[in-house]
CSV table of C-alpha atoms in Angstrom, one decimal:
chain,number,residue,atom,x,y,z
A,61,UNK,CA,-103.7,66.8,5.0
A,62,UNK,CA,-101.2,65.5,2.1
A,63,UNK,CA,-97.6,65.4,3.3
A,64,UNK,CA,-95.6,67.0,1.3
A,65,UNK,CA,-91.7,67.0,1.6
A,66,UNK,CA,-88.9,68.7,-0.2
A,67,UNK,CA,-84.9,68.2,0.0
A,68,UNK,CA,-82.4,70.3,-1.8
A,69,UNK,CA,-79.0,68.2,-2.2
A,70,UNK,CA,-76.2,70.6,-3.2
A,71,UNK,CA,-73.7,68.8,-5.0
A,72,UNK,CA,-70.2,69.7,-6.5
A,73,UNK,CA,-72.0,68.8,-9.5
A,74,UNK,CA,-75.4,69.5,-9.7
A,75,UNK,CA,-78.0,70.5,-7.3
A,76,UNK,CA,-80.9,68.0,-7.0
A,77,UNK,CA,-84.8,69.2,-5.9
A,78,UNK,CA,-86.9,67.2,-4.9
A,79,UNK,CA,-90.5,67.6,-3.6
A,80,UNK,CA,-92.2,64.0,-2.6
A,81,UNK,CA,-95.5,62.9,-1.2
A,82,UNK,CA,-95.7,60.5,1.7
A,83,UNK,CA,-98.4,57.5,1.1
A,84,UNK,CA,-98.1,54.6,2.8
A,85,UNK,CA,-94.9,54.7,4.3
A,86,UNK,CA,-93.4,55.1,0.4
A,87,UNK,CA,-92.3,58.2,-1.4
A,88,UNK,CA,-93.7,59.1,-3.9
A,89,UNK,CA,-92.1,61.9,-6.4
A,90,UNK,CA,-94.0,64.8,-7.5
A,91,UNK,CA,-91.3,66.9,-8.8
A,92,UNK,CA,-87.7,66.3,-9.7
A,93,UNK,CA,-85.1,69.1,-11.3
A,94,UNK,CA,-81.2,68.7,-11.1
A,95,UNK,CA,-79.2,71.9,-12.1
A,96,UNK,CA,-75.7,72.3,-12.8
A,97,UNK,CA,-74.2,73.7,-9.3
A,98,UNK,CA,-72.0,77.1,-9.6
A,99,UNK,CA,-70.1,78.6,-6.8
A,100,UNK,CA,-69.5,75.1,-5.2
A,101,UNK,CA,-66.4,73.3,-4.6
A,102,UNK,CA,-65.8,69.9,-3.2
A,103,UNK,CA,-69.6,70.8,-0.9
A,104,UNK,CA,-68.4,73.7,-0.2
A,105,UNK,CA,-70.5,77.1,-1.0
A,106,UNK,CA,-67.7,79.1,-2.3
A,107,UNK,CA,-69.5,82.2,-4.1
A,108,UNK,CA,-73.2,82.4,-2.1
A,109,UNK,CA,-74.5,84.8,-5.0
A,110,UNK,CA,-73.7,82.0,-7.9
A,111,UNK,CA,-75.3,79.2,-5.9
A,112,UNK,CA,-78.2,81.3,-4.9
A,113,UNK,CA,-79.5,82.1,-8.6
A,114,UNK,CA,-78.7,78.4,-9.3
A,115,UNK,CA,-81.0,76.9,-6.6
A,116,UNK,CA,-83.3,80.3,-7.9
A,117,UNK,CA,-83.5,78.8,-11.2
A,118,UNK,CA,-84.1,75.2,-9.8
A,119,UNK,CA,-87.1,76.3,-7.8
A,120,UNK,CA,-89.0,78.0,-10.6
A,121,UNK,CA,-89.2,74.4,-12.6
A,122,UNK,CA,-90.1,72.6,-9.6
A,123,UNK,CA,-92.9,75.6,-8.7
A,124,UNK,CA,-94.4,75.7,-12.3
A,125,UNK,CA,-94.8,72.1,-12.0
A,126,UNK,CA,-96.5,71.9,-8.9
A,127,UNK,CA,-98.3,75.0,-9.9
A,128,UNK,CA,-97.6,76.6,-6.4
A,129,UNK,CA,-94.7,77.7,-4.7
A,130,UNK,CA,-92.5,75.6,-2.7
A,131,UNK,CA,-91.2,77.4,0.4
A,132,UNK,CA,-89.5,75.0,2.6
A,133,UNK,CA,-86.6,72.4,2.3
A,134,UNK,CA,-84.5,69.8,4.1
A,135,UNK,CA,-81.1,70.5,3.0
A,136,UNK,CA,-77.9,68.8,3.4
A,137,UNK,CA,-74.3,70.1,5.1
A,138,UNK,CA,-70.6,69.2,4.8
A,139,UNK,CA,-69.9,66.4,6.8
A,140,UNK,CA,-66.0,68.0,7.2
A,141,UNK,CA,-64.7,67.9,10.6
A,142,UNK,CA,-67.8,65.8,11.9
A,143,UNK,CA,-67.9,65.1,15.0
A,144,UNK,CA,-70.0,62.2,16.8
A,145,UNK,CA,-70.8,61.9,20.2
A,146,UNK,CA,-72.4,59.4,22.6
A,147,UNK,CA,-75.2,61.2,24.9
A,148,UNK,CA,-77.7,60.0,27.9
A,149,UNK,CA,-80.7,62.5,29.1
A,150,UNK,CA,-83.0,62.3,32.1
A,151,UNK,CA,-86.6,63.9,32.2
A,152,UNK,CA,-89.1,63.5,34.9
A,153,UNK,CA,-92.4,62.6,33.4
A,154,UNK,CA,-95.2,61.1,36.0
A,155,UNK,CA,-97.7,60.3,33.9
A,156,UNK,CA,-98.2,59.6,30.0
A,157,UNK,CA,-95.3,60.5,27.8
A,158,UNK,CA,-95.7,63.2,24.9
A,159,UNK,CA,-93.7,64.9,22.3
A,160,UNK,CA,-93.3,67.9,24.8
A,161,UNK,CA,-91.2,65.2,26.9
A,162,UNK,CA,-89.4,63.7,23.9
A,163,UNK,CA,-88.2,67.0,22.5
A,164,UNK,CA,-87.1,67.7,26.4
A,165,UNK,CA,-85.1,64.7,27.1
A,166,UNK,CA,-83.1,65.2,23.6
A,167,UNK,CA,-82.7,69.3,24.6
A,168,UNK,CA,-81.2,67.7,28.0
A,169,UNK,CA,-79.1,64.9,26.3
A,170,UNK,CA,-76.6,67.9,24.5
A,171,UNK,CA,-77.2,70.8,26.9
A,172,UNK,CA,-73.6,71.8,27.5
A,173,UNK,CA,-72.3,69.7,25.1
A,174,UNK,CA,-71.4,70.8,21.8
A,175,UNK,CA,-68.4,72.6,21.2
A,176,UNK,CA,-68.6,76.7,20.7
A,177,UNK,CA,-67.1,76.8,17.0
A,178,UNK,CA,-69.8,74.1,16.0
A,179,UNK,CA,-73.4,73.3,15.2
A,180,UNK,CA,-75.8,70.4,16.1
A,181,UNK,CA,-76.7,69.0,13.1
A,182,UNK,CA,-79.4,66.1,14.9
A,183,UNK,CA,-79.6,63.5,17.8
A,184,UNK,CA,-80.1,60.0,16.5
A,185,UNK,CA,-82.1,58.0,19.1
A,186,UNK,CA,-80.0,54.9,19.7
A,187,UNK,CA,-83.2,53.8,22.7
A,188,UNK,CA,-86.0,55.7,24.9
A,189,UNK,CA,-85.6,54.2,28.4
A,190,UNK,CA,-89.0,54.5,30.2
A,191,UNK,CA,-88.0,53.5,34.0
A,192,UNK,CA,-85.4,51.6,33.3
A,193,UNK,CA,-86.9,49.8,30.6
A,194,UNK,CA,-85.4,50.2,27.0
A,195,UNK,CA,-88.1,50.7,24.4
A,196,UNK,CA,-88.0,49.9,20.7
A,197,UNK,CA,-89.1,52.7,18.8
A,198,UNK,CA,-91.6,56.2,19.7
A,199,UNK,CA,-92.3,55.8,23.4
A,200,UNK,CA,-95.1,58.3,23.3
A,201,UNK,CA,-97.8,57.1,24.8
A,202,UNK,CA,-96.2,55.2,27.5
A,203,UNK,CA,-97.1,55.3,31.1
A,204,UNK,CA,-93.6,56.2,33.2
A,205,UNK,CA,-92.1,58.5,36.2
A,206,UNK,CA,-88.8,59.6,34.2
A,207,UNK,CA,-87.9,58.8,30.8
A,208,UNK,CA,-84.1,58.8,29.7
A,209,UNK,CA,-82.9,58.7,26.3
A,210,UNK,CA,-79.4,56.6,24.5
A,211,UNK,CA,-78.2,58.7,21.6
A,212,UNK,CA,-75.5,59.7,18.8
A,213,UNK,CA,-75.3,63.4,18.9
A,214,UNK,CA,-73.9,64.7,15.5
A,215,UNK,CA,-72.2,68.3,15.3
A,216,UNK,CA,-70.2,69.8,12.1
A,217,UNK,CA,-68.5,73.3,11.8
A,218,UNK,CA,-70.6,76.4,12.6
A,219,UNK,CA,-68.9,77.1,8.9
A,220,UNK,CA,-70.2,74.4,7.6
A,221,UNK,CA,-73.9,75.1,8.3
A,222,UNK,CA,-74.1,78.7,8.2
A,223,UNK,CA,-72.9,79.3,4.3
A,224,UNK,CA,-75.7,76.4,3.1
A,225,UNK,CA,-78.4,77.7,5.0
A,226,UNK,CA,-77.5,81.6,3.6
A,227,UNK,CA,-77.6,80.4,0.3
A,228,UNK,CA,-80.8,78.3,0.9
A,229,UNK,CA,-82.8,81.6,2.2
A,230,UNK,CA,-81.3,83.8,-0.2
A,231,UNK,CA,-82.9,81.6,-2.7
A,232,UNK,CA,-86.3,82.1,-0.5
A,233,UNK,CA,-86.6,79.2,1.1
A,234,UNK,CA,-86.9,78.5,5.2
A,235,UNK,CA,-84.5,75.9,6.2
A,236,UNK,CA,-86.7,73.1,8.4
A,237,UNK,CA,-84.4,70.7,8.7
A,238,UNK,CA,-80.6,70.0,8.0
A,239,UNK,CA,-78.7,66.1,7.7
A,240,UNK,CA,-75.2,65.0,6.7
A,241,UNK,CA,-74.9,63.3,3.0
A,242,UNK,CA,-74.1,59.8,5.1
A,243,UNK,CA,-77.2,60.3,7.0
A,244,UNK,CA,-79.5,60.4,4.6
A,245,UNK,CA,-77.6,57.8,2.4
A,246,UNK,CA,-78.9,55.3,5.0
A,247,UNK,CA,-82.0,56.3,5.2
A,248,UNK,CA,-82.3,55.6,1.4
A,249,UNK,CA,-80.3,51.7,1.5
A,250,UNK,CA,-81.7,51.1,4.9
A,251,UNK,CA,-84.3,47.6,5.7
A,252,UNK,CA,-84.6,45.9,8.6
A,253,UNK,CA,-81.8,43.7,7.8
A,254,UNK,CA,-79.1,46.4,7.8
A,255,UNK,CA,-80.7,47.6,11.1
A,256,UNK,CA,-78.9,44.7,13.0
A,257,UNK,CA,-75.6,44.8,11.6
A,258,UNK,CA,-72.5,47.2,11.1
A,259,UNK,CA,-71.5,48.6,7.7
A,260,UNK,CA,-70.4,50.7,5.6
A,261,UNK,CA,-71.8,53.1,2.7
A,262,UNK,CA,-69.5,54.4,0.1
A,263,UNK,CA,-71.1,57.4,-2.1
A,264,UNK,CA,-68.9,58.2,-4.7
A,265,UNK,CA,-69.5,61.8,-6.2
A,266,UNK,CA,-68.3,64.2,-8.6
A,267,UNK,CA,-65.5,65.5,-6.4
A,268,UNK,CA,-65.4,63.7,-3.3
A,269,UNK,CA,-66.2,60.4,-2.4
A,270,UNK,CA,-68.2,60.1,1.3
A,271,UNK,CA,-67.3,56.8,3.4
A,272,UNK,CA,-69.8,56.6,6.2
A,273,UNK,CA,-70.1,53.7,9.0
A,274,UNK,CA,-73.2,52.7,10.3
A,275,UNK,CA,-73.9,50.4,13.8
A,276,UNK,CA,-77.3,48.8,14.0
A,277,UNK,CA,-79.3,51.6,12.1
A,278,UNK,CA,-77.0,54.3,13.6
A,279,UNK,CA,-74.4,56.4,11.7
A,280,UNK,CA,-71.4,56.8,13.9
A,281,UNK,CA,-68.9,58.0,11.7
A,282,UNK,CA,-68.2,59.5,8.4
A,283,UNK,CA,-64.9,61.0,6.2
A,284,UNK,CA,-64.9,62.4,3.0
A,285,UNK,CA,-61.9,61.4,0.8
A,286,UNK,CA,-61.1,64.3,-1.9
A,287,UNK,CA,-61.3,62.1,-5.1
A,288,UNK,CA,-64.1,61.8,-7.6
A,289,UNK,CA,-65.6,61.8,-11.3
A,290,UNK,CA,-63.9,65.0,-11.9
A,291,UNK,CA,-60.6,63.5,-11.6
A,292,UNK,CA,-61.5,60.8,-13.9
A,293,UNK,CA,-62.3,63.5,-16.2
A,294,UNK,CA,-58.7,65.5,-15.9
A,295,UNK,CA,-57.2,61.8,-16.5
A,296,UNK,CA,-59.0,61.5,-19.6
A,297,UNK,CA,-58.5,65.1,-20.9
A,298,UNK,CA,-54.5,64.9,-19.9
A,299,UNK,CA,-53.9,62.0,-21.5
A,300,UNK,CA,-55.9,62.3,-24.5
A,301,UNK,CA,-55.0,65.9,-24.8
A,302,UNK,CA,-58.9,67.1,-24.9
A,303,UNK,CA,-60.9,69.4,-23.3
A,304,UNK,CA,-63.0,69.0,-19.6
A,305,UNK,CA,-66.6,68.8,-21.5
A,306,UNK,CA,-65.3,66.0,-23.9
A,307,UNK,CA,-63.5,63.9,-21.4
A,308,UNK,CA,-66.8,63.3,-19.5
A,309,UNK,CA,-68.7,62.3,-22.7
A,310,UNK,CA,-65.7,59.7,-22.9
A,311,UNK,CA,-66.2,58.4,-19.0
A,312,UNK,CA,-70.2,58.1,-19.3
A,313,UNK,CA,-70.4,57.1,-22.7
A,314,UNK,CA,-67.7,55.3,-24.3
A,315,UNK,CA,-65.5,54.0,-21.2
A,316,UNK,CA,-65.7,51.2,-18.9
A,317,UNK,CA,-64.2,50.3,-15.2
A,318,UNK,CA,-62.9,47.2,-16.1
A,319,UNK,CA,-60.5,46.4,-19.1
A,320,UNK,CA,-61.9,42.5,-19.3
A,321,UNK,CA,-64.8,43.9,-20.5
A,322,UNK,CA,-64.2,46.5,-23.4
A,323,UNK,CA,-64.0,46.1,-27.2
A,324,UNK,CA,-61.0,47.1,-29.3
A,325,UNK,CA,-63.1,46.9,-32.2
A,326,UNK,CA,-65.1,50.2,-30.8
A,327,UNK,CA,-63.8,53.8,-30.8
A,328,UNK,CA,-64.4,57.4,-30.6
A,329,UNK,CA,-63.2,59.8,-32.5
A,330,UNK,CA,-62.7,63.8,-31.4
A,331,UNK,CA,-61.1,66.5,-32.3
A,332,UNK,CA,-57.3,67.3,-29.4
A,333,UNK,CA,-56.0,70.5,-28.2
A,334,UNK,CA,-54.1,71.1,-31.5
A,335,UNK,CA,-57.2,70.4,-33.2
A,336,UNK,CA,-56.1,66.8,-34.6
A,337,UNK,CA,-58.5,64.4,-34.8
A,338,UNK,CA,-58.2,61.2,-33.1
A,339,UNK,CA,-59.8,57.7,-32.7
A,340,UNK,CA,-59.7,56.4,-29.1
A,341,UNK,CA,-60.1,52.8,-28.9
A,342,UNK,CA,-62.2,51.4,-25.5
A,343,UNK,CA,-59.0,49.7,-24.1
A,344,UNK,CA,-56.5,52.8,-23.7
A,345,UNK,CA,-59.9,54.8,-22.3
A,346,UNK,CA,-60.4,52.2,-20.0
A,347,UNK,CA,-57.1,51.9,-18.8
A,348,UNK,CA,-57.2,55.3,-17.7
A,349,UNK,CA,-60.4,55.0,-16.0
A,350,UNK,CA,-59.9,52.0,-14.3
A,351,UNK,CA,-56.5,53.2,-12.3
A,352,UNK,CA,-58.4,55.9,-11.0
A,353,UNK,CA,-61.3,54.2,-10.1
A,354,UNK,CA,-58.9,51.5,-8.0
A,355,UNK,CA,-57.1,54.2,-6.6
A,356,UNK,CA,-60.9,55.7,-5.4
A,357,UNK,CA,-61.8,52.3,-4.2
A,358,UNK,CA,-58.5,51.6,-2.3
A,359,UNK,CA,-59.0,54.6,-0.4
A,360,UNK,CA,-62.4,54.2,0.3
A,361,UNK,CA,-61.6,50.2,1.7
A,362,UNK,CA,-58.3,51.7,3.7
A,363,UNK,CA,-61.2,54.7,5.5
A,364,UNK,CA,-63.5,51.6,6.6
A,365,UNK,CA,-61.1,50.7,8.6
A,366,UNK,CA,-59.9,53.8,10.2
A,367,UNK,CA,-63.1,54.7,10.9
A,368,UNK,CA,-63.8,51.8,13.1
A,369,UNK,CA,-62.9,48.7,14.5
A,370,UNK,CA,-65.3,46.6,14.2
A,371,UNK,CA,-66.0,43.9,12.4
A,372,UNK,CA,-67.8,45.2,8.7
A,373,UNK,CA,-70.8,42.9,8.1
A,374,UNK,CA,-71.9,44.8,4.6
A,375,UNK,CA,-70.5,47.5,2.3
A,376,UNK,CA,-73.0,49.4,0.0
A,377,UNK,CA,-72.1,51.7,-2.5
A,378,UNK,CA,-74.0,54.4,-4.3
A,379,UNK,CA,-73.5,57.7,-6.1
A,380,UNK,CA,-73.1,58.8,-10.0
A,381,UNK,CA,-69.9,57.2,-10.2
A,382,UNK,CA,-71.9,53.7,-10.0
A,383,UNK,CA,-73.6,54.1,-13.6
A,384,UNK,CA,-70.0,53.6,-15.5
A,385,UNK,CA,-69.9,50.2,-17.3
A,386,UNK,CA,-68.4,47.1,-15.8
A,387,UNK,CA,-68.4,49.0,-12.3
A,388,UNK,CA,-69.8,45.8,-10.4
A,389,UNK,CA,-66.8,44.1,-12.4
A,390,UNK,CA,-64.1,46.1,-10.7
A,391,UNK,CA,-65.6,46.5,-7.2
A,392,UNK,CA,-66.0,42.8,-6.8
A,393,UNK,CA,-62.4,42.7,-7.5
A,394,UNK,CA,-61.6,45.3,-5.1
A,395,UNK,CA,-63.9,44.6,-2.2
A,396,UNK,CA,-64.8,41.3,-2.6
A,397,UNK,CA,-67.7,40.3,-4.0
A,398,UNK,CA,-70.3,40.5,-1.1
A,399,UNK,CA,-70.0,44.7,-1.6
A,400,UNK,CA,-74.1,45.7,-2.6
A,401,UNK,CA,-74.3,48.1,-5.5
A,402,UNK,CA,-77.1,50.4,-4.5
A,403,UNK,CA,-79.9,50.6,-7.1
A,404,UNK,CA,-82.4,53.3,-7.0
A,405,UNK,CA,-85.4,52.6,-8.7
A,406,UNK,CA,-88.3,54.9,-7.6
A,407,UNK,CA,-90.1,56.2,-10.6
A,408,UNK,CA,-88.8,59.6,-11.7
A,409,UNK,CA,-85.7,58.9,-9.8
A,410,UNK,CA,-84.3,56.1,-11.6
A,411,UNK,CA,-80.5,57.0,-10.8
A,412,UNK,CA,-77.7,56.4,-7.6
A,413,UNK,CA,-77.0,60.6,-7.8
A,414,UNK,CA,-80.5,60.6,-6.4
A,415,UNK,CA,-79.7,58.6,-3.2
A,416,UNK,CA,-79.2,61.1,-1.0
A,417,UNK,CA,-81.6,63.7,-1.7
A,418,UNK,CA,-84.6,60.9,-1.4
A,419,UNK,CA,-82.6,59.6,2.1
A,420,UNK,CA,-82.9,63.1,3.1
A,421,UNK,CA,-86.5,62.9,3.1
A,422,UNK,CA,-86.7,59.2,4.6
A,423,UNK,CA,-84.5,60.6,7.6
A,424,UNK,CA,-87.2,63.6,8.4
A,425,UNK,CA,-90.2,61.3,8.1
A,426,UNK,CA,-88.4,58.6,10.5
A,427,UNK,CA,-87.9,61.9,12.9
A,428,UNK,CA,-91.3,63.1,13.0
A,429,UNK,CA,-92.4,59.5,13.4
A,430,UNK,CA,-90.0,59.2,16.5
A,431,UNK,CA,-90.9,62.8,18.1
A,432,UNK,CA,-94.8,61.8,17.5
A,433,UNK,CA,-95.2,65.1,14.8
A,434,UNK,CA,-97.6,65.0,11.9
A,435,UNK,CA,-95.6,67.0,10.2
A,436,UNK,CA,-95.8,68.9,5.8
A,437,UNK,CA,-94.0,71.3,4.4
A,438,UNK,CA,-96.6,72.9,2.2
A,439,UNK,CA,-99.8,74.4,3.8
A,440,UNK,CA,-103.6,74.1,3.4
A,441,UNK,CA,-103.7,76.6,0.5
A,442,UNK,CA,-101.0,75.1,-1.7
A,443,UNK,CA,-102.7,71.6,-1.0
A,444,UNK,CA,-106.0,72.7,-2.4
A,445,UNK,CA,-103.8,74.2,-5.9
A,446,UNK,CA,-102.1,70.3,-5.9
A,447,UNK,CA,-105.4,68.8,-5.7
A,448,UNK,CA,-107.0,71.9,-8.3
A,449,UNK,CA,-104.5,73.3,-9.9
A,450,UNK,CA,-104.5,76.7,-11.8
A,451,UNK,CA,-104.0,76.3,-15.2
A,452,UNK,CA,-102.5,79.6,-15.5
A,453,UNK,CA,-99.8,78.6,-13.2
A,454,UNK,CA,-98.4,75.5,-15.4
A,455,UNK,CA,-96.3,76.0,-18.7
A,456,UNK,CA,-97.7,72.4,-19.9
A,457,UNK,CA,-98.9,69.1,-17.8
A,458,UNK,CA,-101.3,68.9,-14.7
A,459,UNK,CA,-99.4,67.4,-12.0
A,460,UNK,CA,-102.1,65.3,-9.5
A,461,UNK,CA,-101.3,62.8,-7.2
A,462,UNK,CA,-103.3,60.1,-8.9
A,463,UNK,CA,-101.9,60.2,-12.0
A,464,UNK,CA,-98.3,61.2,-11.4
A,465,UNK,CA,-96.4,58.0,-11.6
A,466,UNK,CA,-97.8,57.2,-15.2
A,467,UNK,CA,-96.8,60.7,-15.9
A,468,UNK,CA,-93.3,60.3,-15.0
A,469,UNK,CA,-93.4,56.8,-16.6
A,470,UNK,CA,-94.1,58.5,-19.9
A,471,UNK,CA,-91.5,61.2,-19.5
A,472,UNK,CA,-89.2,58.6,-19.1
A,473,UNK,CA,-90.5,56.6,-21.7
A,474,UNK,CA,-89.8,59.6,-24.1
């Protein structure tokens, strides 16, 4: 059976879908849509009805596409309030270990643990310990008497979880799984390099930028600092005197990050609040930009170190924020010049405000892998309408594994 995984990311910004097939250890992307999020502020769902028809009107692209209908999602939650916790579990097993036993000895590892005004959100398997004797990995299949289990339980807000996962069935689809954005920003950067060392991962969003620490492959800590984009975007409009829609042409088009590297000779002309219009010239626009962004990025180096004390070995950064001109220029300035600027570059995908709804994906393969579950989110029947689909169900292209990835090159191309 094709495996078949989708992840809805709701955003401040946008809300990104999408629906992947696992080959090979790789994903590889069927369907993509991002939609302009309403009713959301800062990740927080703050009118259910608005953010339900979005995520509505989301699915219906993605469906026609794929020519059936998509009914289940990983989704992502606030990380506010986080809270992470060292656990151990216990389980008698006298004989060969199965995923009944795995699933047992994580239910043991946070029975009676999690606070009553808040939600488990996963376990991340730091080691399985089969009589005494750590293993690396899925110990299913192992001969043992008891198996114990080293972990990172991760808990957020009953708030939190319950307002995403009413907006997610409202919009018709059955919740399967739910991560935290730093989570499944690891997943995405992660190789077996990264896996041995302690770091940090910096996603900087529309409205908030996520700081999240990671020890060895396991995410200990996050914090979510309430700057972003958007507040590039009031800078801009203040100080131009121009309107929201304008000033974020200006930051994606016409600014840069870094006033070393912007041309007086080049300008943009629009039309003020009293309906003047003006030339901007690349320096002033830059100028503007570029406090912000150091203030984002000060913040963001100050969090590292509150959120532990350890020694930081690597700092990636990712997140829409990444595509502005010169931004490699500025960070190396800020936090040195060892920092990794994320690049996503799977086909269809092709862009940083992607990272963490492919990560969310990465994370629930790597957790059926662990648990020993062959696991998809579509069934038997929609499998046969991928492989055959019914014309009458697609507005214009035939979407089939084999030729997908020349069909997104082309799209792309266009």
């Amino acid at each position: 059976m094709k495996k078949i995984f989708t992840s809805v990311d709701i955003g401040s910004d946008t809300v990104k879908i999408l629906v992947c097939e696992m080959v090979n250890n790789e994903c590889n992307v069927l369907a993509v849509n991002t939609i302009k999020s309403k009713g959301i502020r800062k990740g927080l769902v703050v009118d259910s009805n608005l953010v339900i028809n979005a995520i509505k009107d989301g699915m219906k692209v993605i469906n026609d596409d794929l020519g059936f209908e998509i009914k289940k999602a990983i989704v992502n939650v606030p990380d506010y309030n986080s809270k992470f916790m060292y656990v151990t579990g216990n389980v008698e097993v006298n004989g060969v270990i199965t995923t009944e036993n795995i699933n047992k000895v994580i239910k043991t590892s946070v029975y009676n643990k999690i606070d009553d005004d808040y939600e488990l959100v996963t376990v991340i398997p730091i080691n399985f310990v089969a009589d005494e004797n750590e293993v690396a990995g899925s110990p299913i299949g192992l001969d043992c008497k008891n198996l114990g289990i080293k972990a990172i339980m991760v808990t957020v807000p009953k708030k939190n979880i319950y307002s995403v996962i009413g907006v997610i069935e409202g919009a018709g689809l059955e919740v399967v799984e739910i991560t935290v954005s730093g989570l499944a920003d690891y997943y995405e950067v992660k190789n077996n390099k990264l896996d041995t060392k302690v770091g940090a991962i910096i996603n900087l969003g529309h409205e908030t930028t996520n700081v999240s620490i990671v020890s060895e492959g396991i995410l200990v800590n996050t914090e979510t600092i309430q700057l972003g984009g958007i507040n590039i975007e009031k800078d801009i409009a203040y100080v131009f005197g121009t309107n929201i829609i304008d000033a974020r042409k200006i930051k994606e088009k016409f600014s840069s990050c870094h006033k070393r590297f912007t041309n007086l000779n080049d300008t943009y002309e629009l039309k003020n609040d009293v309906g003047e219009v003006v030339k901007l010239n690349q320096l002033e626009v830059t100028e503007v930009v570029m406090s912000r962004m150091v203030e984002i990025l000060e913040f963001a180096k100050k969090q590292i170190y509150l959120l532990t004390k350890k020694e930081i070995q690597y700092i990636i950064l990712t997140g829409g924020l990444t595509e502005i001109k010169s931004f490699k220029n500025l960070v190396y300035e800020i936090l040195g010049k060892d920092v990794i600027i994320y690049l996503m570059d799977e086909i269809g995908v092709r862009d940083n405000k992607y990272t963490t709804a492919m990560g969310m994906i990465k994370y629930f393969v790597d957790k059926m892998a662990v648990r020993g579950k062959d696991y998809s989110m579509i069934d038997p029947e929609d499998e046969e309408l991928l492989l055959t689909p019914d014309d009458k169900k697609r507005k214009e292209k035939v979407v089939v594994t084999k030729i997908f990835k020349s069909f997104i090159r082309n799209k792309e191309e266009k």
